[in-house]
């Protein structure tokens, strides 16, 4: 069986896979960025005091 | 979870230390399970005799739908703790869950549409399951918008929490919508583990994916809520030491 030959369902299955992984990546990236930004803000504040 | 644990992890420094230690374990374990589940669902599971390969969307649709509801339940629970104990940490957790929950609800709806189009001949119908899931998305967006629109932090936390708590009523409606009403959406596949409506070869990747998504969710919430706690506690001495 070839996973890239799904009898006309290729678009539906692979789009689902793509958007699901993209959402997981964006969710973690957003959380990581929020954390980095806050830590940076606190460090800048500490240095200026 | 006992009262002692609520009080212990209700302390921002204790909570921060706990979640920063927990996050990498959940992230790597969750990603590993998601990779195994995806490979199992896409490459190893046999095709469905009626739906063919289109059924493989289940491995991405069901975990995101489960997570959209579990995340809302967690947000509602955190909001109750926040209101009862006036816990800043609980409010931070609830606020961190909202964007992730909204994203998972959107993915559940989109993958459902991608599955519905070839199977039902239409991407959307206003049946009970789809409509109640769409209302869940509106509840998440309502929480996020309300929180962002109120300047005073405490007032924003309390008002948004009320939306979260009231919205909990939608969770059993989503779950039982396929039982209470005639819907185009199929009945639950794995609500009864002793007699699931799916064979073992197709079931194991689905269970692995659901558990993987749950661990990933915990990792994201650990990271996002630790950022929110730091932001709220920026003037505290323990934050300056970081």
JSON list of C-alpha atoms in Angstrom, two decimals, chain B:
[
{"chain": "B", "resi": 1, "resn": "UNK", "atom": "CA", "xyz": [-5.72, 16.87, 44.46]},
{"chain": "B", "resi": 2, "resn": "UNK", "atom": "CA", "xyz": [-5.99, 17.83, 48.10]},
{"chain": "B", "resi": 3, "resn": "UNK", "atom": "CA", "xyz": [-6.25, 21.24, 49.67]},
{"chain": "B", "resi": 4, "resn": "UNK", "atom": "CA", "xyz": [-2.59, 21.03, 50.74]},
{"chain": "B", "resi": 5, "resn": "UNK", "atom": "CA", "xyz": [-1.51, 20.67, 47.11]},
{"chain": "B", "resi": 6, "resn": "UNK", "atom": "CA", "xyz": [-3.70, 23.62, 46.08]},
{"chain": "B", "resi": 7, "resn": "UNK", "atom": "CA", "xyz": [-2.10, 25.77, 48.75]},
{"chain": "B", "resi": 8, "resn": "UNK", "atom": "CA", "xyz": [1.42, 24.54, 47.97]},
{"chain": "B", "resi": 9, "resn": "UNK", "atom": "CA", "xyz": [1.22, 25.06, 44.20]},
{"chain": "B", "resi": 10, "resn": "UNK", "atom": "CA", "xyz": [-0.93, 28.14, 44.65]},
{"chain": "B", "resi": 11, "resn": "UNK", "atom": "CA", "xyz": [2.28, 29.84, 45.72]},
{"chain": "B", "resi": 12, "resn": "UNK", "atom": "CA", "xyz": [3.75, 31.41, 42.53]},
{"chain": "B", "resi": 13, "resn": "UNK", "atom": "CA", "xyz": [7.43, 30.47, 43.19]},
{"chain": "B", "resi": 14, "resn": "UNK", "atom": "CA", "xyz": [6.49, 26.83, 43.99]},
{"chain": "B", "resi": 15, "resn": "UNK", "atom": "CA", "xyz": [4.25, 26.66, 40.93]},
{"chain": "B", "resi": 16, "resn": "UNK", "atom": "CA", "xyz": [6.91, 28.18, 38.68]},
{"chain": "B", "resi": 17, "resn": "UNK", "atom": "CA", "xyz": [9.58, 25.75, 39.85]},
{"chain": "B", "resi": 18, "resn": "UNK", "atom": "CA", "xyz": [7.20, 22.80, 39.47]},
{"chain": "B", "resi": 19, "resn": "UNK", "atom": "CA", "xyz": [6.02, 23.59, 35.93]},
{"chain": "B", "resi": 20, "resn": "UNK", "atom": "CA", "xyz": [9.47, 24.45, 34.58]},
{"chain": "B", "resi": 21, "resn": "UNK", "atom": "CA", "xyz": [10.67, 21.01, 35.77]},
{"chain": "B", "resi": 22, "resn": "UNK", "atom": "CA", "xyz": [7.59, 19.20, 34.46]},
{"chain": "B", "resi": 23, "resn": "UNK", "atom": "CA", "xyz": [7.45, 20.84, 31.02]},
{"chain": "B", "resi": 24, "resn": "UNK", "atom": "CA", "xyz": [10.38, 19.15, 29.18]},
{"chain": "B", "resi": 25, "resn": "UNK", "atom": "CA", "xyz": [9.28, 15.65, 30.29]},
{"chain": "B", "resi": 26, "resn": "UNK", "atom": "CA", "xyz": [5.74, 16.21, 29.03]},
{"chain": "B", "resi": 27, "resn": "UNK", "atom": "CA", "xyz": [6.97, 17.82, 25.81]},
{"chain": "B", "resi": 28, "resn": "UNK", "atom": "CA", "xyz": [9.36, 15.05, 24.78]},
{"chain": "B", "resi": 29, "resn": "UNK", "atom": "CA", "xyz": [7.07, 12.23, 25.88]},
{"chain": "B", "resi": 30, "resn": "UNK", "atom": "CA", "xyz": [4.10, 13.86, 24.14]},
{"chain": "B", "resi": 31, "resn": "UNK", "atom": "CA", "xyz": [6.04, 14.40, 20.90]},
{"chain": "B", "resi": 32, "resn": "UNK", "atom": "CA", "xyz": [7.31, 10.81, 20.95]},
{"chain": "B", "resi": 33, "resn": "UNK", "atom": "CA", "xyz": [3.77, 9.46, 21.37]},
{"chain": "B", "resi": 34, "resn": "UNK", "atom": "CA", "xyz": [2.44, 11.76, 18.62]},
{"chain": "B", "resi": 35, "resn": "UNK", "atom": "CA", "xyz": [5.16, 10.51, 16.23]},
{"chain": "B", "resi": 36, "resn": "UNK", "atom": "CA", "xyz": [4.43, 6.86, 17.06]},
{"chain": "B", "resi": 37, "resn": "UNK", "atom": "CA", "xyz": [0.67, 7.40, 16.82]},
{"chain": "B", "resi": 38, "resn": "UNK", "atom": "CA", "xyz": [0.95, 9.27, 13.49]},
{"chain": "B", "resi": 39, "resn": "UNK", "atom": "CA", "xyz": [3.14, 6.55, 11.98]},
{"chain": "B", "resi": 40, "resn": "UNK", "atom": "CA", "xyz": [0.78, 3.87, 13.27]},
{"chain": "B", "resi": 41, "resn": "UNK", "atom": "CA", "xyz": [-2.32, 5.66, 11.99]},
{"chain": "B", "resi": 42, "resn": "UNK", "atom": "CA", "xyz": [-0.95, 6.68, 8.60]},
{"chain": "B", "resi": 43, "resn": "UNK", "atom": "CA", "xyz": [1.23, 3.70, 7.71]},
{"chain": "B", "resi": 44, "resn": "UNK", "atom": "CA", "xyz": [0.33, 0.66, 9.82]},
{"chain": "B", "resi": 45, "resn": "UNK", "atom": "CA", "xyz": [-3.42, 0.75, 10.42]},
{"chain": "B", "resi": 46, "resn": "UNK", "atom": "CA", "xyz": [-5.46, -1.02, 7.70]},
{"chain": "B", "resi": 47, "resn": "UNK", "atom": "CA", "xyz": [-7.84, 1.06, 5.61]},
{"chain": "B", "resi": 48, "resn": "UNK", "atom": "CA", "xyz": [-11.50, 1.16, 6.60]},
{"chain": "B", "resi": 49, "resn": "UNK", "atom": "CA", "xyz": [-13.75, -1.09, 4.51]},
{"chain": "B", "resi": 50, "resn": "UNK", "atom": "CA", "xyz": [-16.30, 1.69, 3.95]},
{"chain": "B", "resi": 51, "resn": "UNK", "atom": "CA", "xyz": [-14.36, 4.96, 4.21]},
{"chain": "B", "resi": 52, "resn": "UNK", "atom": "CA", "xyz": [-11.10, 3.69, 2.71]},
{"chain": "B", "resi": 53, "resn": "UNK", "atom": "CA", "xyz": [-8.03, 5.78, 3.55]},
{"chain": "B", "resi": 54, "resn": "UNK", "atom": "CA", "xyz": [-10.12, 8.85, 4.41]},
{"chain": "B", "resi": 55, "resn": "UNK", "atom": "CA", "xyz": [-10.73, 7.34, 7.85]},
{"chain": "B", "resi": 56, "resn": "UNK", "atom": "CA", "xyz": [-7.05, 8.12, 8.72]},
{"chain": "B", "resi": 57, "resn": "UNK", "atom": "CA", "xyz": [-8.19, 11.69, 9.47]},
{"chain": "B", "resi": 58, "resn": "UNK", "atom": "CA", "xyz": [-9.57, 10.19, 12.72]},
{"chain": "B", "resi": 59, "resn": "UNK", "atom": "CA", "xyz": [-5.99, 10.12, 14.12]},
{"chain": "B", "resi": 60, "resn": "UNK", "atom": "CA", "xyz": [-5.87, 13.93, 14.00]},
{"chain": "B", "resi": 61, "resn": "UNK", "atom": "CA", "xyz": [-9.55, 14.85, 14.34]},
{"chain": "B", "resi": 62, "resn": "UNK", "atom": "CA", "xyz": [-10.41, 12.86, 17.48]},
{"chain": "B", "resi": 63, "resn": "UNK", "atom": "CA", "xyz": [-7.35, 13.87, 19.59]},
{"chain": "B", "resi": 64, "resn": "UNK", "atom": "CA", "xyz": [-7.91, 17.57, 18.82]},
{"chain": "B", "resi": 65, "resn": "UNK", "atom": "CA", "xyz": [-11.64, 17.23, 19.58]},
{"chain": "B", "resi": 66, "resn": "UNK", "atom": "CA", "xyz": [-10.88, 15.43, 22.89]},
{"chain": "B", "resi": 67, "resn": "UNK", "atom": "CA", "xyz": [-8.37, 18.12, 23.75]},
{"chain": "B", "resi": 68, "resn": "UNK", "atom": "CA", "xyz": [-10.74, 20.96, 22.89]},
{"chain": "B", "resi": 69, "resn": "UNK", "atom": "CA", "xyz": [-13.16, 19.63, 25.53]},
{"chain": "B", "resi": 70, "resn": "UNK", "atom": "CA", "xyz": [-10.55, 18.55, 28.11]},
{"chain": "B", "resi": 71, "resn": "UNK", "atom": "CA", "xyz": [-8.85, 21.95, 27.84]},
{"chain": "B", "resi": 72, "resn": "UNK", "atom": "CA", "xyz": [-12.17, 23.69, 28.45]},
{"chain": "B", "resi": 73, "resn": "UNK", "atom": "CA", "xyz": [-12.84, 21.47, 31.48]},
{"chain": "B", "resi": 74, "resn": "UNK", "atom": "CA", "xyz": [-9.37, 22.33, 32.81]},
{"chain": "B", "resi": 75, "resn": "UNK", "atom": "CA", "xyz": [-9.97, 26.04, 32.15]},
{"chain": "B", "resi": 76, "resn": "UNK", "atom": "CA", "xyz": [-13.30, 25.89, 33.97]},
{"chain": "B", "resi": 77, "resn": "UNK", "atom": "CA", "xyz": [-11.74, 24.00, 36.91]},
{"chain": "B", "resi": 78, "resn": "UNK", "atom": "CA", "xyz": [-8.87, 26.51, 37.15]},
{"chain": "B", "resi": 79, "resn": "UNK", "atom": "CA", "xyz": [-11.40, 29.36, 37.01]},
{"chain": "B", "resi": 80, "resn": "UNK", "atom": "CA", "xyz": [-13.40, 27.85, 39.90]},
{"chain": "B", "resi": 81, "resn": "UNK", "atom": "CA", "xyz": [-10.21, 27.49, 41.97]},
{"chain": "B", "resi": 82, "resn": "UNK", "atom": "CA", "xyz": [-9.25, 31.04, 41.02]},
{"chain": "B", "resi": 83, "resn": "UNK", "atom": "CA", "xyz": [-12.58, 32.48, 42.13]},
{"chain": "B", "resi": 84, "resn": "UNK", "atom": "CA", "xyz": [-12.95, 30.39, 45.32]},
{"chain": "B", "resi": 85, "resn": "UNK", "atom": "CA", "xyz": [-9.34, 30.76, 46.56]},
{"chain": "B", "resi": 86, "resn": "UNK", "atom": "CA", "xyz": [-8.57, 34.04, 44.75]},
{"chain": "B", "resi": 87, "resn": "UNK", "atom": "CA", "xyz": [-5.54, 32.31, 43.33]},
{"chain": "B", "resi": 88, "resn": "UNK", "atom": "CA", "xyz": [-3.49, 34.30, 40.87]},
{"chain": "B", "resi": 89, "resn": "UNK", "atom": "CA", "xyz": [-1.80, 31.08, 39.73]},
{"chain": "B", "resi": 90, "resn": "UNK", "atom": "CA", "xyz": [-5.14, 29.45, 38.89]},
{"chain": "B", "resi": 91, "resn": "UNK", "atom": "CA", "xyz": [-6.21, 32.52, 36.90]},
{"chain": "B", "resi": 92, "resn": "UNK", "atom": "CA", "xyz": [-2.86, 32.40, 35.06]},
{"chain": "B", "resi": 93, "resn": "UNK", "atom": "CA", "xyz": [-3.43, 28.74, 34.16]},
{"chain": "B", "resi": 94, "resn": "UNK", "atom": "CA", "xyz": [-6.98, 29.44, 32.94]},
{"chain": "B", "resi": 95, "resn": "UNK", "atom": "CA", "xyz": [-5.79, 32.37, 30.83]},
{"chain": "B", "resi": 96, "resn": "UNK", "atom": "CA", "xyz": [-2.98, 30.25, 29.32]},
{"chain": "B", "resi": 97, "resn": "UNK", "atom": "CA", "xyz": [-5.35, 27.43, 28.37]},
{"chain": "B", "resi": 98, "resn": "UNK", "atom": "CA", "xyz": [-7.77, 29.62, 26.38]},
{"chain": "B", "resi": 99, "resn": "UNK", "atom": "CA", "xyz": [-5.69, 30.24, 23.18]},
{"chain": "B", "resi": 100, "resn": "UNK", "atom": "CA", "xyz": [-4.56, 26.60, 23.01]},
{"chain": "B", "resi": 101, "resn": "UNK", "atom": "CA", "xyz": [-8.12, 25.37, 23.54]},
{"chain": "B", "resi": 102, "resn": "UNK", "atom": "CA", "xyz": [-9.42, 27.71, 20.83]},
{"chain": "B", "resi": 103, "resn": "UNK", "atom": "CA", "xyz": [-6.73, 26.45, 18.44]},
{"chain": "B", "resi": 104, "resn": "UNK", "atom": "CA", "xyz": [-7.57, 22.79, 19.14]},
{"chain": "B", "resi": 105, "resn": "UNK", "atom": "CA", "xyz": [-11.29, 23.47, 18.66]},
{"chain": "B", "resi": 106, "resn": "UNK", "atom": "CA", "xyz": [-10.52, 25.13, 15.31]},
{"chain": "B", "resi": 107, "resn": "UNK", "atom": "CA", "xyz": [-8.42, 22.13, 14.26]},
{"chain": "B", "resi": 108, "resn": "UNK", "atom": "CA", "xyz": [-11.19, 19.73, 15.36]},
{"chain": "B", "resi": 109, "resn": "UNK", "atom": "CA", "xyz": [-13.69, 21.67, 13.25]},
{"chain": "B", "resi": 110, "resn": "UNK", "atom": "CA", "xyz": [-11.37, 21.96, 10.22]},
{"chain": "B", "resi": 111, "resn": "UNK", "atom": "CA", "xyz": [-10.31, 18.30, 10.22]},
{"chain": "B", "resi": 112, "resn": "UNK", "atom": "CA", "xyz": [-13.97, 17.37, 10.71]},
{"chain": "B", "resi": 113, "resn": "UNK", "atom": "CA", "xyz": [-14.84, 19.42, 7.62]},
{"chain": "B", "resi": 114, "resn": "UNK", "atom": "CA", "xyz": [-12.01, 17.79, 5.66]},
{"chain": "B", "resi": 115, "resn": "UNK", "atom": "CA", "xyz": [-13.39, 14.40, 6.69]},
{"chain": "B", "resi": 116, "resn": "UNK", "atom": "CA", "xyz": [-17.03, 15.35, 6.14]},
{"chain": "B", "resi": 117, "resn": "UNK", "atom": "CA", "xyz": [-16.59, 16.63, 2.61]},
{"chain": "B", "resi": 118, "resn": "UNK", "atom": "CA", "xyz": [-15.64, 13.29, 0.97]},
{"chain": "B", "resi": 119, "resn": "UNK", "atom": "CA", "xyz": [-17.79, 11.17, 3.34]},
{"chain": "B", "resi": 120, "resn": "UNK", "atom": "CA", "xyz": [-21.00, 13.19, 3.72]},
{"chain": "B", "resi": 121, "resn": "UNK", "atom": "CA", "xyz": [-20.74, 15.20, 0.52]},
{"chain": "B", "resi": 122, "resn": "UNK", "atom": "CA", "xyz": [-20.70, 18.41, 2.54]},
{"chain": "B", "resi": 123, "resn": "UNK", "atom": "CA", "xyz": [-18.14, 20.04, 4.79]},
{"chain": "B", "resi": 124, "resn": "UNK", "atom": "CA", "xyz": [-20.66, 21.53, 7.21]},
{"chain": "B", "resi": 125, "resn": "UNK", "atom": "CA", "xyz": [-24.15, 20.86, 8.52]},
{"chain": "B", "resi": 126, "resn": "UNK", "atom": "CA", "xyz": [-25.78, 22.53, 11.51]},
{"chain": "B", "resi": 127, "resn": "UNK", "atom": "CA", "xyz": [-26.28, 19.27, 13.38]},
{"chain": "B", "resi": 128, "resn": "UNK", "atom": "CA", "xyz": [-26.06, 19.08, 17.16]},
{"chain": "B", "resi": 129, "resn": "UNK", "atom": "CA", "xyz": [-22.44, 17.87, 17.40]},
{"chain": "B", "resi": 130, "resn": "UNK", "atom": "CA", "xyz": [-20.99, 20.37, 14.96]},
{"chain": "B", "resi": 131, "resn": "UNK", "atom": "CA", "xyz": [-23.04, 23.26, 16.31]},
{"chain": "B", "resi": 132, "resn": "UNK", "atom": "CA", "xyz": [-22.16, 22.54, 19.97]},
{"chain": "B", "resi": 133, "resn": "UNK", "atom": "CA", "xyz": [-18.45, 22.27, 19.05]},
{"chain": "B", "resi": 134, "resn": "UNK", "atom": "CA", "xyz": [-18.74, 25.59, 17.21]},
{"chain": "B", "resi": 135, "resn": "UNK", "atom": "CA", "xyz": [-20.31, 27.11, 20.35]},
{"chain": "B", "resi": 136, "resn": "UNK", "atom": "CA", "xyz": [-17.27, 25.83, 22.27]},
{"chain": "B", "resi": 137, "resn": "UNK", "atom": "CA", "xyz": [-15.05, 27.84, 19.92]},
{"chain": "B", "resi": 138, "resn": "UNK", "atom": "CA", "xyz": [-17.21, 30.92, 20.54]},
{"chain": "B", "resi": 139, "resn": "UNK", "atom": "CA", "xyz": [-16.89, 30.38, 24.31]},
{"chain": "B", "resi": 140, "resn": "UNK", "atom": "CA", "xyz": [-13.10, 30.27, 24.04]},
{"chain": "B", "resi": 141, "resn": "UNK", "atom": "CA", "xyz": [-13.09, 33.40, 21.87]},
{"chain": "B", "resi": 142, "resn": "UNK", "atom": "CA", "xyz": [-15.51, 35.09, 24.31]},
{"chain": "B", "resi": 143, "resn": "UNK", "atom": "CA", "xyz": [-13.16, 34.31, 27.22]},
{"chain": "B", "resi": 144, "resn": "UNK", "atom": "CA", "xyz": [-10.12, 35.65, 25.34]},
{"chain": "B", "resi": 145, "resn": "UNK", "atom": "CA", "xyz": [-11.91, 38.79, 24.11]},
{"chain": "B", "resi": 146, "resn": "UNK", "atom": "CA", "xyz": [-13.46, 39.60, 27.49]},
{"chain": "B", "resi": 147, "resn": "UNK", "atom": "CA", "xyz": [-10.14, 39.15, 29.30]},
{"chain": "B", "resi": 148, "resn": "UNK", "atom": "CA", "xyz": [-8.34, 41.35, 26.79]},
{"chain": "B", "resi": 149, "resn": "UNK", "atom": "CA", "xyz": [-10.99, 44.07, 26.88]},
{"chain": "B", "resi": 150, "resn": "UNK", "atom": "CA", "xyz": [-10.85, 44.73, 30.65]},
{"chain": "B", "resi": 151, "resn": "UNK", "atom": "CA", "xyz": [-7.80, 46.67, 31.80]},
{"chain": "B", "resi": 152, "resn": "UNK", "atom": "CA", "xyz": [-7.87, 45.88, 35.49]},
{"chain": "B", "resi": 153, "resn": "UNK", "atom": "CA", "xyz": [-6.29, 42.44, 35.94]},
{"chain": "B", "resi": 154, "resn": "UNK", "atom": "CA", "xyz": [-8.44, 41.18, 38.83]},
{"chain": "B", "resi": 155, "resn": "UNK", "atom": "CA", "xyz": [-11.68, 42.30, 37.24]},
{"chain": "B", "resi": 156, "resn": "UNK", "atom": "CA", "xyz": [-10.66, 40.73, 33.91]},
{"chain": "B", "resi": 157, "resn": "UNK", "atom": "CA", "xyz": [-9.79, 37.45, 35.65]},
{"chain": "B", "resi": 158, "resn": "UNK", "atom": "CA", "xyz": [-13.09, 37.27, 37.50]},
{"chain": "B", "resi": 159, "resn": "UNK", "atom": "CA", "xyz": [-15.29, 38.27, 34.55]},
{"chain": "B", "resi": 160, "resn": "UNK", "atom": "CA", "xyz": [-13.61, 35.88, 32.10]},
{"chain": "B", "resi": 161, "resn": "UNK", "atom": "CA", "xyz": [-13.76, 33.11, 34.72]},
{"chain": "B", "resi": 162, "resn": "UNK", "atom": "CA", "xyz": [-17.52, 33.45, 34.89]},
{"chain": "B", "resi": 163, "resn": "UNK", "atom": "CA", "xyz": [-17.70, 32.85, 31.13]},
{"chain": "B", "resi": 164, "resn": "UNK", "atom": "CA", "xyz": [-15.46, 29.79, 31.55]},
{"chain": "B", "resi": 165, "resn": "UNK", "atom": "CA", "xyz": [-17.58, 28.39, 34.39]},
{"chain": "B", "resi": 166, "resn": "UNK", "atom": "CA", "xyz": [-20.92, 29.02, 32.67]},
{"chain": "B", "resi": 167, "resn": "UNK", "atom": "CA", "xyz": [-19.60, 27.43, 29.48]},
{"chain": "B", "resi": 168, "resn": "UNK", "atom": "CA", "xyz": [-18.93, 24.11, 31.25]},
{"chain": "B", "resi": 169, "resn": "UNK", "atom": "CA", "xyz": [-22.61, 23.28, 30.63]},
{"chain": "B", "resi": 170, "resn": "UNK", "atom": "CA", "xyz": [-21.72, 22.94, 26.93]},
{"chain": "B", "resi": 171, "resn": "UNK", "atom": "CA", "xyz": [-19.34, 20.00, 27.55]},
{"chain": "B", "resi": 172, "resn": "UNK", "atom": "CA", "xyz": [-21.97, 17.31, 28.31]},
{"chain": "B", "resi": 173, "resn": "UNK", "atom": "CA", "xyz": [-24.07, 18.74, 25.48]},
{"chain": "B", "resi": 174, "resn": "UNK", "atom": "CA", "xyz": [-21.18, 18.16, 23.03]},
{"chain": "B", "resi": 175, "resn": "UNK", "atom": "CA", "xyz": [-20.50, 14.68, 24.40]},
{"chain": "B", "resi": 176, "resn": "UNK", "atom": "CA", "xyz": [-24.12, 13.45, 24.40]},
{"chain": "B", "resi": 177, "resn": "UNK", "atom": "CA", "xyz": [-25.27, 15.40, 21.32]},
{"chain": "B", "resi": 178, "resn": "UNK", "atom": "CA", "xyz": [-24.90, 12.28, 19.16]},
{"chain": "B", "resi": 179, "resn": "UNK", "atom": "CA", "xyz": [-27.07, 10.32, 21.63]},
{"chain": "B", "resi": 180, "resn": "UNK", "atom": "CA", "xyz": [-29.75, 12.93, 22.38]},
{"chain": "B", "resi": 181, "resn": "UNK", "atom": "CA", "xyz": [-30.35, 14.05, 18.79]},
{"chain": "B", "resi": 182, "resn": "UNK", "atom": "CA", "xyz": [-30.25, 12.52, 15.32]},
{"chain": "B", "resi": 183, "resn": "UNK", "atom": "CA", "xyz": [-26.99, 13.77, 13.90]},
{"chain": "B", "resi": 184, "resn": "UNK", "atom": "CA", "xyz": [-25.04, 13.29, 10.69]},
{"chain": "B", "resi": 185, "resn": "UNK", "atom": "CA", "xyz": [-21.97, 12.99, 12.90]},
{"chain": "B", "resi": 186, "resn": "UNK", "atom": "CA", "xyz": [-21.28, 9.38, 13.87]},
{"chain": "B", "resi": 187, "resn": "UNK", "atom": "CA", "xyz": [-21.62, 8.10, 17.46]},
{"chain": "B", "resi": 188, "resn": "UNK", "atom": "CA", "xyz": [-18.58, 7.90, 19.76]},
{"chain": "B", "resi": 189, "resn": "UNK", "atom": "CA", "xyz": [-15.94, 5.43, 18.59]},
{"chain": "B", "resi": 190, "resn": "UNK", "atom": "CA", "xyz": [-14.09, 4.73, 21.84]},
{"chain": "B", "resi": 191, "resn": "UNK", "atom": "CA", "xyz": [-16.37, 5.90, 24.65]},
{"chain": "B", "resi": 192, "resn": "UNK", "atom": "CA", "xyz": [-16.59, 2.30, 25.92]},
{"chain": "B", "resi": 193, "resn": "UNK", "atom": "CA", "xyz": [-13.07, 0.84, 26.08]},
{"chain": "B", "resi": 194, "resn": "UNK", "atom": "CA", "xyz": [-14.39, -2.69, 26.76]},
{"chain": "B", "resi": 195, "resn": "UNK", "atom": "CA", "xyz": [-16.33, -2.70, 23.49]},
{"chain": "B", "resi": 196, "resn": "UNK", "atom": "CA", "xyz": [-15.04, 0.07, 21.22]},
{"chain": "B", "resi": 197, "resn": "UNK", "atom": "CA", "xyz": [-16.53, 0.37, 17.72]},
{"chain": "B", "resi": 198, "resn": "UNK", "atom": "CA", "xyz": [-13.07, 0.02, 16.17]},
{"chain": "B", "resi": 199, "resn": "UNK", "atom": "CA", "xyz": [-10.67, -2.95, 15.83]},
{"chain": "B", "resi": 200, "resn": "UNK", "atom": "CA", "xyz": [-7.43, -3.15, 17.83]},
{"chain": "B", "resi": 201, "resn": "UNK", "atom": "CA", "xyz": [-5.16, -2.46, 14.83]},
{"chain": "B", "resi": 202, "resn": "UNK", "atom": "CA", "xyz": [-6.94, 0.83, 14.25]},
{"chain": "B", "resi": 203, "resn": "UNK", "atom": "CA", "xyz": [-7.51, 1.60, 17.94]},
{"chain": "B", "resi": 204, "resn": "UNK", "atom": "CA", "xyz": [-3.96, 1.61, 19.35]},
{"chain": "B", "resi": 205, "resn": "UNK", "atom": "CA", "xyz": [-2.63, 4.51, 17.23]},
{"chain": "B", "resi": 206, "resn": "UNK", "atom": "CA", "xyz": [-5.70, 6.53, 18.19]},
{"chain": "B", "resi": 207, "resn": "UNK", "atom": "CA", "xyz": [-5.17, 5.95, 21.91]},
{"chain": "B", "resi": 208, "resn": "UNK", "atom": "CA", "xyz": [-1.45, 6.73, 21.56]},
{"chain": "B", "resi": 209, "resn": "UNK", "atom": "CA", "xyz": [-2.30, 9.98, 19.72]},
{"chain": "B", "resi": 210, "resn": "UNK", "atom": "CA", "xyz": [-4.84, 11.04, 22.37]},
{"chain": "B", "resi": 211, "resn": "UNK", "atom": "CA", "xyz": [-2.36, 10.43, 25.21]},
{"chain": "B", "resi": 212, "resn": "UNK", "atom": "CA", "xyz": [0.40, 12.18, 23.21]},
{"chain": "B", "resi": 213, "resn": "UNK", "atom": "CA", "xyz": [-1.81, 15.22, 22.64]},
{"chain": "B", "resi": 214, "resn": "UNK", "atom": "CA", "xyz": [-2.64, 15.34, 26.36]},
{"chain": "B", "resi": 215, "resn": "UNK", "atom": "CA", "xyz": [1.05, 15.36, 27.34]},
{"chain": "B", "resi": 216, "resn": "UNK", "atom": "CA", "xyz": [1.78, 18.00, 24.71]},
{"chain": "B", "resi": 217, "resn": "UNK", "atom": "CA", "xyz": [-1.10, 20.09, 26.08]},
{"chain": "B", "resi": 218, "resn": "UNK", "atom": "CA", "xyz": [0.37, 19.90, 29.60]},
{"chain": "B", "resi": 219, "resn": "UNK", "atom": "CA", "xyz": [3.79, 20.96, 28.23]},
{"chain": "B", "resi": 220, "resn": "UNK", "atom": "CA", "xyz": [2.35, 23.99, 26.41]},
{"chain": "B", "resi": 221, "resn": "UNK", "atom": "CA", "xyz": [0.29, 25.04, 29.44]},
{"chain": "B", "resi": 222, "resn": "UNK", "atom": "CA", "xyz": [3.31, 24.65, 31.74]},
{"chain": "B", "resi": 223, "resn": "UNK", "atom": "CA", "xyz": [5.33, 26.97, 29.48]},
{"chain": "B", "resi": 224, "resn": "UNK", "atom": "CA", "xyz": [2.57, 29.50, 28.85]},
{"chain": "B", "resi": 225, "resn": "UNK", "atom": "CA", "xyz": [1.36, 29.66, 32.46]},
{"chain": "B", "resi": 226, "resn": "UNK", "atom": "CA", "xyz": [4.91, 30.03, 33.79]},
{"chain": "B", "resi": 227, "resn": "UNK", "atom": "CA", "xyz": [5.26, 33.08, 31.49]},
{"chain": "B", "resi": 228, "resn": "UNK", "atom": "CA", "xyz": [1.95, 34.47, 32.76]},
{"chain": "B", "resi": 229, "resn": "UNK", "atom": "CA", "xyz": [2.95, 33.94, 36.41]},
{"chain": "B", "resi": 230, "resn": "UNK", "atom": "CA", "xyz": [6.30, 35.70, 35.82]},
{"chain": "B", "resi": 231, "resn": "UNK", "atom": "CA", "xyz": [4.49, 38.61, 34.16]},
{"chain": "B", "resi": 232, "resn": "UNK", "atom": "CA", "xyz": [2.08, 39.01, 37.05]},
{"chain": "B", "resi": 233, "resn": "UNK", "atom": "CA", "xyz": [4.78, 38.63, 39.70]},
{"chain": "B", "resi": 234, "resn": "UNK", "atom": "CA", "xyz": [7.39, 40.80, 37.98]},
{"chain": "B", "resi": 235, "resn": "UNK", "atom": "CA", "xyz": [7.80, 43.01, 41.04]},
{"chain": "B", "resi": 236, "resn": "UNK", "atom": "CA", "xyz": [8.34, 40.12, 43.46]},
{"chain": "B", "resi": 237, "resn": "UNK", "atom": "CA", "xyz": [11.77, 39.41, 44.87]},
{"chain": "B", "resi": 238, "resn": "UNK", "atom": "CA", "xyz": [11.79, 35.76, 43.74]},
{"chain": "B", "resi": 239, "resn": "UNK", "atom": "CA", "xyz": [11.24, 36.85, 40.11]},
{"chain": "B", "resi": 240, "resn": "UNK", "atom": "CA", "xyz": [14.17, 39.28, 40.26]},
{"chain": "B", "resi": 241, "resn": "UNK", "atom": "CA", "xyz": [16.42, 36.36, 41.19]},
{"chain": "B", "resi": 242, "resn": "UNK", "atom": "CA", "xyz": [15.60, 34.49, 37.95]}
]
